[in-house]
mmCIF file of C-alpha atoms in Angstrom:
data_model
loop_
_atom_site.group_PDB
_atom_site.id
_atom_site.type_symbol
_atom_site.label_atom_id
_atom_site.label_comp_id
_atom_site.label_asym_id
_atom_site.label_seq_id
_atom_site.Cartn_x
_atom_site.Cartn_y
_atom_site.Cartn_z
ATOM 1 C CA MET A 26 -12.362 6.220 43.602
ATOM 2 C CA ALA A 27 -10.096 4.288 41.244
ATOM 3 C CA LYS A 28 -8.335 6.208 38.531
ATOM 4 C CA ASP A 29 -8.759 5.305 34.890
ATOM 5 C CA SER A 30 -5.922 3.315 33.371
ATOM 6 C CA PRO A 31 -3.759 5.020 30.705
ATOM 7 C CA ALA A 32 -5.375 2.867 28.009
ATOM 8 C CA SER A 33 -8.871 3.800 29.205
ATOM 9 C CA GLY A 34 -7.944 7.485 29.275
ATOM 10 C CA TRP A 35 -6.585 7.263 25.752
ATOM 11 C CA LEU A 36 -9.804 5.632 24.541
ATOM 12 C CA HIS A 37 -11.906 8.370 26.150
ATOM 13 C CA ARG A 38 -9.826 11.078 24.463
ATOM 14 C CA ALA A 39 -10.050 9.301 21.119
ATOM 15 C CA ALA A 40 -13.840 8.955 21.429
ATOM 16 C CA ASP A 41 -14.162 12.691 22.140
ATOM 17 C CA SER A 42 -11.830 13.779 19.334
ATOM 18 C CA ASP A 43 -12.845 15.667 16.204
ATOM 19 C CA VAL A 44 -11.355 12.910 14.034
ATOM 20 C CA TRP A 45 -13.628 10.218 15.532
ATOM 21 C CA TRP A 46 -16.663 12.467 15.209
ATOM 22 C CA SER A 47 -15.794 13.124 11.565
ATOM 23 C CA PHE A 48 -15.386 9.383 10.962
ATOM 24 C CA LYS A 49 -18.657 8.208 12.487
ATOM 25 C CA SER A 50 -20.669 11.042 10.920
ATOM 26 C CA SER A 51 -19.654 9.993 7.384
ATOM 27 C CA PRO A 52 -21.469 6.838 6.191
ATOM 28 C CA MET A 53 -19.223 6.622 3.131
ATOM 29 C CA THR A 54 -16.109 6.629 5.292
ATOM 30 C CA VAL A 55 -17.541 3.991 7.632
ATOM 31 C CA GLY A 56 -18.416 1.861 4.613
ATOM 32 C CA ALA A 57 -14.934 2.276 3.133
ATOM 33 C CA ALA A 58 -13.334 1.361 6.461
ATOM 34 C CA THR A 59 -15.556 -1.724 6.738
ATOM 35 C CA VAL A 60 -14.703 -2.895 3.215
ATOM 36 C CA THR A 61 -10.985 -2.303 3.806
ATOM 37 C CA PHE A 62 -11.033 -4.152 7.125
ATOM 38 C CA LEU A 63 -12.893 -7.135 5.657
ATOM 39 C CA ILE A 64 -10.604 -7.440 2.646
ATOM 40 C CA VAL A 65 -7.454 -7.120 4.755
ATOM 41 C CA ALA A 66 -8.721 -9.568 7.390
ATOM 42 C CA ILE A 67 -9.781 -12.184 4.827
ATOM 43 C CA ALA A 68 -6.507 -11.783 2.913
ATOM 44 C CA PHE A 69 -4.229 -12.275 5.914
ATOM 45 C CA LEU A 70 -6.365 -15.142 7.201
ATOM 46 C CA SER A 71 -6.325 -16.837 3.781
ATOM 47 C CA PRO A 72 -4.275 -19.861 4.982
ATOM 48 C CA VAL A 73 -7.137 -20.575 7.400
ATOM 49 C CA LEU A 74 -10.178 -19.376 5.429
ATOM 50 C CA ALA A 75 -9.293 -20.345 1.850
ATOM 51 C CA PRO A 76 -11.072 -23.541 0.719
ATOM 52 C CA HIS A 77 -8.013 -24.617 -1.311
ATOM 53 C CA THR A 78 -4.262 -24.055 -1.469
ATOM 54 C CA PRO A 79 -3.994 -22.716 -5.021
ATOM 55 C CA PHE A 80 -0.196 -22.427 -5.227
ATOM 56 C CA ASP A 81 0.601 -25.993 -4.173
ATOM 57 C CA PRO A 82 0.996 -28.075 -7.381
ATOM 58 C CA ALA A 83 0.310 -31.280 -5.460
ATOM 59 C CA THR A 84 -3.267 -30.175 -4.764
ATOM 60 C CA LEU A 85 -4.107 -29.174 -8.361
ATOM 61 C CA SER A 86 -5.832 -31.270 -11.009
ATOM 62 C CA LEU A 87 -6.069 -30.324 -14.682
ATOM 63 C CA THR A 88 -9.448 -32.064 -14.834
ATOM 64 C CA ASP A 89 -10.806 -29.231 -12.669
ATOM 65 C CA GLY A 90 -9.559 -26.597 -15.110
ATOM 66 C CA LEU A 91 -11.793 -23.807 -16.471
ATOM 67 C CA LYS A 92 -14.844 -24.595 -14.378
ATOM 68 C CA PRO A 93 -17.307 -21.658 -14.482
ATOM 69 C CA PRO A 94 -18.581 -19.969 -11.295
ATOM 70 C CA ALA A 95 -21.052 -22.273 -9.569
ATOM 71 C CA MET A 96 -23.294 -19.350 -8.569
ATOM 72 C CA LEU A 97 -23.755 -18.285 -12.198
ATOM 73 C CA SER A 98 -23.665 -21.525 -14.173
ATOM 74 C CA ALA A 99 -25.261 -24.934 -13.872
ATOM 75 C CA ASP A 100 -22.001 -26.448 -15.124
ATOM 76 C CA GLY A 101 -20.124 -25.121 -12.129
ATOM 77 C CA ASP A 102 -18.965 -26.983 -9.049
ATOM 78 C CA TRP A 103 -19.712 -25.556 -5.600
ATOM 79 C CA THR A 104 -16.310 -26.820 -4.519
ATOM 80 C CA PHE A 105 -15.063 -23.873 -6.618
ATOM 81 C CA PRO A 106 -17.697 -21.155 -6.076
ATOM 82 C CA LEU A 107 -15.943 -18.588 -8.317
ATOM 83 C CA GLY A 108 -14.686 -21.141 -10.832
ATOM 84 C CA THR A 109 -11.152 -22.255 -11.689
ATOM 85 C CA ASP A 110 -8.402 -21.252 -14.103
ATOM 86 C CA ASP A 111 -6.766 -23.398 -16.782
ATOM 87 C CA GLN A 112 -4.511 -25.046 -14.168
ATOM 88 C CA GLY A 113 -7.429 -26.052 -11.962
ATOM 89 C CA ARG A 114 -6.702 -23.414 -9.312
ATOM 90 C CA ASP A 115 -9.663 -22.187 -7.315
ATOM 91 C CA ILE A 116 -10.272 -18.518 -8.205
ATOM 92 C CA LEU A 117 -11.658 -17.640 -4.768
ATOM 93 C CA SER A 118 -8.590 -19.057 -3.002
ATOM 94 C CA SER A 119 -6.274 -17.438 -5.554
ATOM 95 C CA ILE A 120 -7.894 -14.050 -4.914
ATOM 96 C CA MET A 121 -7.506 -14.419 -1.146
ATOM 97 C CA TYR A 122 -3.823 -15.365 -1.397
ATOM 98 C CA GLY A 123 -3.196 -12.835 -4.183
ATOM 99 C CA THR A 124 -4.770 -10.007 -2.192
ATOM 100 C CA ARG A 125 -2.457 -10.805 0.706
ATOM 101 C CA LEU A 126 0.564 -10.509 -1.587
ATOM 102 C CA SER A 127 -0.714 -7.236 -3.047
ATOM 103 C CA LEU A 128 -1.254 -5.798 0.434
ATOM 104 C CA VAL A 129 2.169 -6.910 1.644
ATOM 105 C CA VAL A 130 3.828 -5.270 -1.368
ATOM 106 C CA GLY A 131 1.702 -2.129 -0.925
ATOM 107 C CA PHE A 132 2.401 -1.744 2.801
ATOM 108 C CA ALA A 133 6.115 -2.518 2.440
ATOM 109 C CA SER A 134 6.487 -0.093 -0.477
ATOM 110 C CA VAL A 135 4.854 2.696 1.514
ATOM 111 C CA VAL A 136 7.158 2.001 4.477
ATOM 112 C CA VAL A 137 10.236 2.161 2.212
ATOM 113 C CA ALA A 138 9.036 5.391 0.584
ATOM 114 C CA MET A 139 8.200 6.936 3.973
ATOM 115 C CA ALA A 140 11.562 6.010 5.517
ATOM 116 C CA LEU A 141 13.529 7.435 2.596
ATOM 117 C CA GLY A 142 11.319 10.480 2.028
ATOM 118 C CA ILE A 143 11.038 11.504 5.689
ATOM 119 C CA THR A 144 14.793 11.142 6.218
ATOM 120 C CA LEU A 145 15.711 13.195 3.164
ATOM 121 C CA GLY A 146 12.978 15.742 3.896
ATOM 122 C CA LEU A 147 14.201 16.274 7.461
ATOM 123 C CA VAL A 148 17.817 16.630 6.373
ATOM 124 C CA SER A 149 16.944 18.905 3.464
ATOM 125 C CA GLY A 150 14.709 21.237 5.459
ATOM 126 C CA TYR A 151 16.788 21.399 8.640
ATOM 127 C CA ILE A 152 20.287 21.663 7.186
ATOM 128 C CA GLY A 153 19.409 23.673 4.069
ATOM 129 C CA GLY A 154 22.071 25.122 1.807
ATOM 130 C CA ALA A 155 23.794 22.913 -0.753
ATOM 131 C CA VAL A 156 22.350 19.736 0.783
ATOM 132 C CA ASP A 157 18.811 21.085 0.401
ATOM 133 C CA ALA A 158 19.473 22.168 -3.187
ATOM 134 C CA LEU A 159 20.937 18.785 -4.161
ATOM 135 C CA ILE A 160 18.088 16.715 -2.663
ATOM 136 C CA MET A 161 15.372 18.927 -4.119
ATOM 137 C CA ARG A 162 16.944 18.930 -7.603
ATOM 138 C CA ILE A 163 17.031 15.122 -7.540
ATOM 139 C CA ALA A 164 13.375 15.169 -6.475
ATOM 140 C CA ASP A 165 12.494 17.606 -9.278
ATOM 141 C CA VAL A 166 14.165 15.379 -11.859
ATOM 142 C CA GLN A 167 12.323 12.286 -10.617
ATOM 143 C CA LEU A 168 8.994 14.129 -10.705
ATOM 144 C CA THR A 169 9.386 14.513 -14.476
ATOM 145 C CA PHE A 170 8.962 10.736 -14.843
ATOM 146 C CA PRO A 171 5.784 8.799 -13.985
ATOM 147 C CA ALA A 172 6.194 6.455 -11.036
ATOM 148 C CA ILE A 173 5.455 3.419 -13.182
ATOM 149 C CA LEU A 174 8.363 4.274 -15.511
ATOM 150 C CA VAL A 175 10.745 4.695 -12.566
ATOM 151 C CA ALA A 176 9.652 1.317 -11.202
ATOM 152 C CA LEU A 177 10.085 -0.281 -14.645
ATOM 153 C CA LEU A 178 13.567 1.230 -14.945
ATOM 154 C CA ILE A 179 14.660 -0.067 -11.534
ATOM 155 C CA ASP A 180 13.228 -3.518 -12.231
ATOM 156 C CA GLY A 181 14.931 -3.570 -15.641
ATOM 157 C CA ILE A 182 18.306 -2.695 -14.106
ATOM 158 C CA VAL A 183 17.972 -5.522 -11.574
ATOM 159 C CA ARG A 184 16.971 -7.972 -14.319
ATOM 160 C CA GLY A 185 20.080 -6.975 -16.265
ATOM 161 C CA ILE A 186 22.346 -7.628 -13.289
ATOM 162 C CA ILE A 187 21.037 -10.965 -11.992
ATOM 163 C CA SER A 188 19.662 -14.119 -13.627
ATOM 164 C CA VAL A 189 15.978 -14.680 -14.335
ATOM 165 C CA LYS A 190 15.771 -17.517 -11.795
ATOM 166 C CA ARG A 191 17.368 -15.391 -9.095
ATOM 167 C CA HIS A 192 15.085 -12.489 -9.985
ATOM 168 C CA ASP A 193 11.980 -14.656 -9.499
ATOM 169 C CA GLU A 194 13.284 -15.699 -6.077
ATOM 170 C CA ILE A 195 13.656 -12.100 -4.883
ATOM 171 C CA ALA A 196 10.905 -10.593 -7.048
ATOM 172 C CA ILE A 197 8.876 -9.325 -4.093
ATOM 173 C CA TYR A 198 11.895 -7.444 -2.688
ATOM 174 C CA VAL A 199 12.693 -5.957 -6.088
ATOM 175 C CA ILE A 200 9.140 -4.752 -6.639
ATOM 176 C CA VAL A 201 8.911 -3.299 -3.113
ATOM 177 C CA GLY A 202 12.168 -1.416 -3.606
ATOM 178 C CA ALA A 203 11.182 -0.207 -7.071
ATOM 179 C CA ILE A 204 7.812 1.154 -5.940
ATOM 180 C CA GLY A 205 9.258 2.622 -2.746
ATOM 181 C CA LEU A 206 11.944 4.489 -4.694
ATOM 182 C CA SER A 207 9.212 5.806 -7.003
ATOM 183 C CA PHE A 208 7.129 7.419 -4.235
ATOM 184 C CA TRP A 209 9.679 8.990 -1.844
ATOM 185 C CA VAL A 210 9.549 12.440 -3.449
ATOM 186 C CA GLN A 211 6.099 13.353 -2.101
ATOM 187 C CA TYR A 212 7.146 12.603 1.462
ATOM 188 C CA ALA A 213 10.439 14.474 1.126
ATOM 189 C CA ARG A 214 8.869 17.627 -0.279
ATOM 190 C CA THR A 215 6.045 17.636 2.268
ATOM 191 C CA VAL A 216 8.342 17.027 5.245
ATOM 192 C CA ARG A 217 10.828 19.623 4.001
ATOM 193 C CA GLY A 218 8.106 22.274 3.800
ATOM 194 C CA SER A 219 6.909 21.481 7.320
ATOM 195 C CA VAL A 220 10.467 21.469 8.697
ATOM 196 C CA LEU A 221 11.158 24.896 7.193
ATOM 197 C CA VAL A 222 8.235 26.205 9.259
ATOM 198 C CA GLU A 223 8.960 24.274 12.445
ATOM 199 C CA LYS A 224 12.721 24.823 12.721
ATOM 200 C CA ASN A 225 12.320 28.544 13.404
ATOM 201 C CA LYS A 226 9.819 28.090 16.221
ATOM 202 C CA GLU A 227 10.681 28.706 19.864
ATOM 203 C CA TYR A 228 10.736 25.069 21.007
ATOM 204 C CA VAL A 229 13.403 24.254 18.385
ATOM 205 C CA GLN A 230 15.418 27.333 19.331
ATOM 206 C CA ALA A 231 15.217 26.281 22.993
ATOM 207 C CA ALA A 232 16.459 22.779 22.111
ATOM 208 C CA ARG A 233 19.442 24.329 20.341
ATOM 209 C CA VAL A 234 20.217 26.569 23.319
ATOM 210 C CA ILE A 235 20.401 23.637 25.743
ATOM 211 C CA GLY A 236 22.887 21.927 23.438
ATOM 212 C CA LEU A 237 20.895 19.120 21.794
ATOM 213 C CA SER A 238 22.414 17.723 18.612
ATOM 214 C CA PRO A 239 20.733 18.456 15.249
ATOM 215 C CA LEU A 240 19.897 14.739 14.845
ATOM 216 C CA LEU A 241 18.154 14.634 18.234
ATOM 217 C CA ILE A 242 16.260 17.846 17.505
ATOM 218 C CA MET A 243 15.064 16.525 14.143
ATOM 219 C CA VAL A 244 13.938 13.149 15.507
ATOM 220 C CA ARG A 245 12.595 14.123 18.939
ATOM 221 C CA HIS A 246 11.140 17.589 18.365
ATOM 222 C CA VAL A 247 10.570 18.291 14.657
ATOM 223 C CA LEU A 248 9.481 14.884 13.349
ATOM 224 C CA PRO A 249 6.415 14.438 15.633
ATOM 225 C CA ASN A 250 5.041 17.770 14.370
ATOM 226 C CA VAL A 251 5.145 16.797 10.686
ATOM 227 C CA THR A 252 3.540 13.343 10.917
ATOM 228 C CA GLY A 253 -0.018 14.521 10.101
ATOM 229 C CA PRO A 254 0.555 15.275 6.399
ATOM 230 C CA VAL A 255 2.810 12.230 6.087
ATOM 231 C CA LEU A 256 0.054 9.939 7.390
ATOM 232 C CA VAL A 257 -2.386 11.310 4.816
ATOM 233 C CA ILE A 258 0.110 10.795 1.975
ATOM 234 C CA ALA A 259 0.842 7.249 3.189
ATOM 235 C CA THR A 260 -2.857 6.321 3.173
ATOM 236 C CA ILE A 261 -3.376 7.623 -0.350
ATOM 237 C CA ASN A 262 -0.091 6.128 -1.567
ATOM 238 C CA LEU A 263 -1.120 2.700 -0.299
ATOM 239 C CA GLY A 264 -3.785 2.551 -2.994
ATOM 240 C CA LEU A 265 -1.333 3.887 -5.584
ATOM 241 C CA ALA A 266 1.280 1.319 -4.561
ATOM 242 C CA ILE A 267 -1.211 -1.538 -4.931
ATOM 243 C CA ILE A 268 -2.244 -0.239 -8.365
ATOM 244 C CA THR A 269 1.405 0.176 -9.420
ATOM 245 C CA GLU A 270 2.233 -3.371 -8.340
ATOM 246 C CA ALA A 271 -0.829 -4.675 -10.196
ATOM 247 C CA THR A 272 0.216 -2.747 -13.320
ATOM 248 C CA LEU A 273 3.768 -4.097 -13.191
ATOM 249 C CA SER A 274 2.493 -7.641 -12.642
ATOM 250 C CA PHE A 275 -0.002 -7.226 -15.494
ATOM 251 C CA LEU A 276 2.893 -6.188 -17.747
ATOM 252 C CA GLY A 277 4.785 -9.318 -16.698
ATOM 253 C CA VAL A 278 7.539 -7.599 -14.687
ATOM 254 C CA GLY A 279 6.009 -8.009 -11.234
ATOM 255 C CA LEU A 280 5.510 -11.074 -9.093
ATOM 256 C CA PRO A 281 5.926 -14.485 -10.789
ATOM 257 C CA SER A 282 2.936 -16.589 -11.786
ATOM 258 C CA THR A 283 3.881 -19.231 -9.212
ATOM 259 C CA GLU A 284 2.900 -16.767 -6.447
ATOM 260 C CA PRO A 285 0.551 -14.376 -8.234
ATOM 261 C CA SER A 286 -0.771 -11.130 -6.828
ATOM 262 C CA LEU A 287 -4.051 -9.620 -8.013
ATOM 263 C CA GLY A 288 -2.262 -8.018 -10.961
ATOM 264 C CA THR A 289 -0.753 -11.340 -12.024
ATOM 265 C CA LEU A 290 -4.145 -13.051 -11.726
ATOM 266 C CA ILE A 291 -5.687 -10.391 -13.978
ATOM 267 C CA ARG A 292 -2.888 -10.881 -16.523
ATOM 268 C CA LEU A 293 -3.306 -14.667 -16.520
ATOM 269 C CA GLY A 294 -7.058 -14.293 -16.954
ATOM 270 C CA ASN A 295 -6.638 -11.740 -19.724
ATOM 271 C CA GLU A 296 -4.753 -14.312 -21.791
ATOM 272 C CA VAL A 297 -7.879 -16.519 -22.004
ATOM 273 C CA LEU A 298 -10.496 -13.755 -21.865
ATOM 274 C CA GLN A 299 -11.396 -14.065 -25.555
ATOM 275 C CA SER A 300 -12.150 -17.746 -25.019
ATOM 276 C CA GLY A 301 -15.109 -16.799 -22.828
ATOM 277 C CA ASP A 302 -13.434 -17.623 -19.511
ATOM 278 C CA TRP A 303 -14.164 -14.154 -18.145
ATOM 279 C CA TRP A 304 -14.317 -15.069 -14.466
ATOM 280 C CA ILE A 305 -10.547 -15.621 -14.234
ATOM 281 C CA THR A 306 -9.857 -11.910 -14.721
ATOM 282 C CA VAL A 307 -13.151 -10.253 -13.699
ATOM 283 C CA PHE A 308 -13.287 -11.386 -10.057
ATOM 284 C CA PRO A 309 -9.666 -10.390 -9.242
ATOM 285 C CA GLY A 310 -10.320 -7.097 -11.045
ATOM 286 C CA ILE A 311 -13.408 -6.395 -8.931
ATOM 287 C CA THR A 312 -11.451 -7.187 -5.752
ATOM 288 C CA LEU A 313 -8.602 -4.874 -6.781
ATOM 289 C CA ALA A 314 -10.996 -2.049 -7.664
ATOM 290 C CA ALA A 315 -12.938 -2.390 -4.393
ATOM 291 C CA LEU A 316 -9.759 -2.424 -2.295
ATOM 292 C CA VAL A 317 -8.166 0.593 -3.961
ATOM 293 C CA LEU A 318 -11.422 2.573 -3.958
ATOM 294 C CA ALA A 319 -11.972 1.920 -0.237
ATOM 295 C CA VAL A 320 -8.387 2.889 0.646
ATOM 296 C CA ASN A 321 -8.603 6.061 -1.448
ATOM 297 C CA LEU A 322 -11.872 7.075 0.242
ATOM 298 C CA LEU A 323 -10.209 6.609 3.627
ATOM 299 C CA GLY A 324 -7.286 8.724 2.459
ATOM 300 C CA ASP A 325 -9.597 11.514 1.293
ATOM 301 C CA TRP A 326 -11.426 11.462 4.626
ATOM 302 C CA LEU A 327 -8.190 11.485 6.615
ATOM 303 C CA ARG A 328 -6.898 14.445 4.609
ATOM 304 C CA ASP A 329 -10.019 16.457 5.450
ATOM 305 C CA ALA A 330 -10.205 15.272 9.064
ATOM 306 C CA LEU A 331 -6.634 16.341 9.811
ATOM 307 C CA ASN A 332 -7.012 19.723 8.106
ATOM 308 C CA PRO A 333 -7.584 22.295 10.891
ATOM 309 C CA LYS A 334 -9.084 24.765 8.408
ATOM 310 C CA LEU A 335 -12.031 22.415 7.822
ATOM 311 C CA ARG A 336 -12.855 21.747 11.479
#
């Protein structure tokens, strides 16, 4: 009788796990996962699925500007089902491309925050002493400021150092770094608390006895045992990162209008909202709200599913 392949065995274990049972038994979680998957898939396939290329000036025509949504107005054009903005850009295509930018910034910001927070949390908890005190005092100071203010401060410093043109060229890197540096504290404090518990356990003591270096012990033995809480924080912070980017872009310090994210689209639409052209800001706003709500629901479910006290 042939043995199951490693991939097949992994799938069987996953299907029998408490996490999968918790997922499939919650209709709200399944719905949130479906919405998240659809939005992410459509966003990253936007070069293929989008009916227009909204950020290519050669394809735009001012005569197509401010067309209302075809599904809601007889004056609309089904070539632009959700209408157009004042530059003649298709709102549907702009949302698809803008959502991709928002997701890229959100994912990259979370990765930056995780890398910095996990590293500092491991070092702080394992080494302790003056190093622990220094890192935690820096974290305490940063916690006194809202994340949006920290991101604004970092962006303002970069704007003061380089030219406006250069800033627009590297805007996505600046915003990713600013948001990532705003969210590292949660990871560091969580990892530090877990490391303080794990480093006194027998498997860590055994690793020390056989002569493994502190770096190897932290990475190979301690880190895998603190990933559960970190994964929950990362899921929740993804929604927060997307909202933070949208807020910064709405304030005019995020991504440039030549490559707008959802926040930039909402800001551009808000400028003409009083003229009755509501669709320019409403449809990106609905997309942003649906995406963040779905991600937050997944984060709440993951937090409960990975909590052994609730099993």
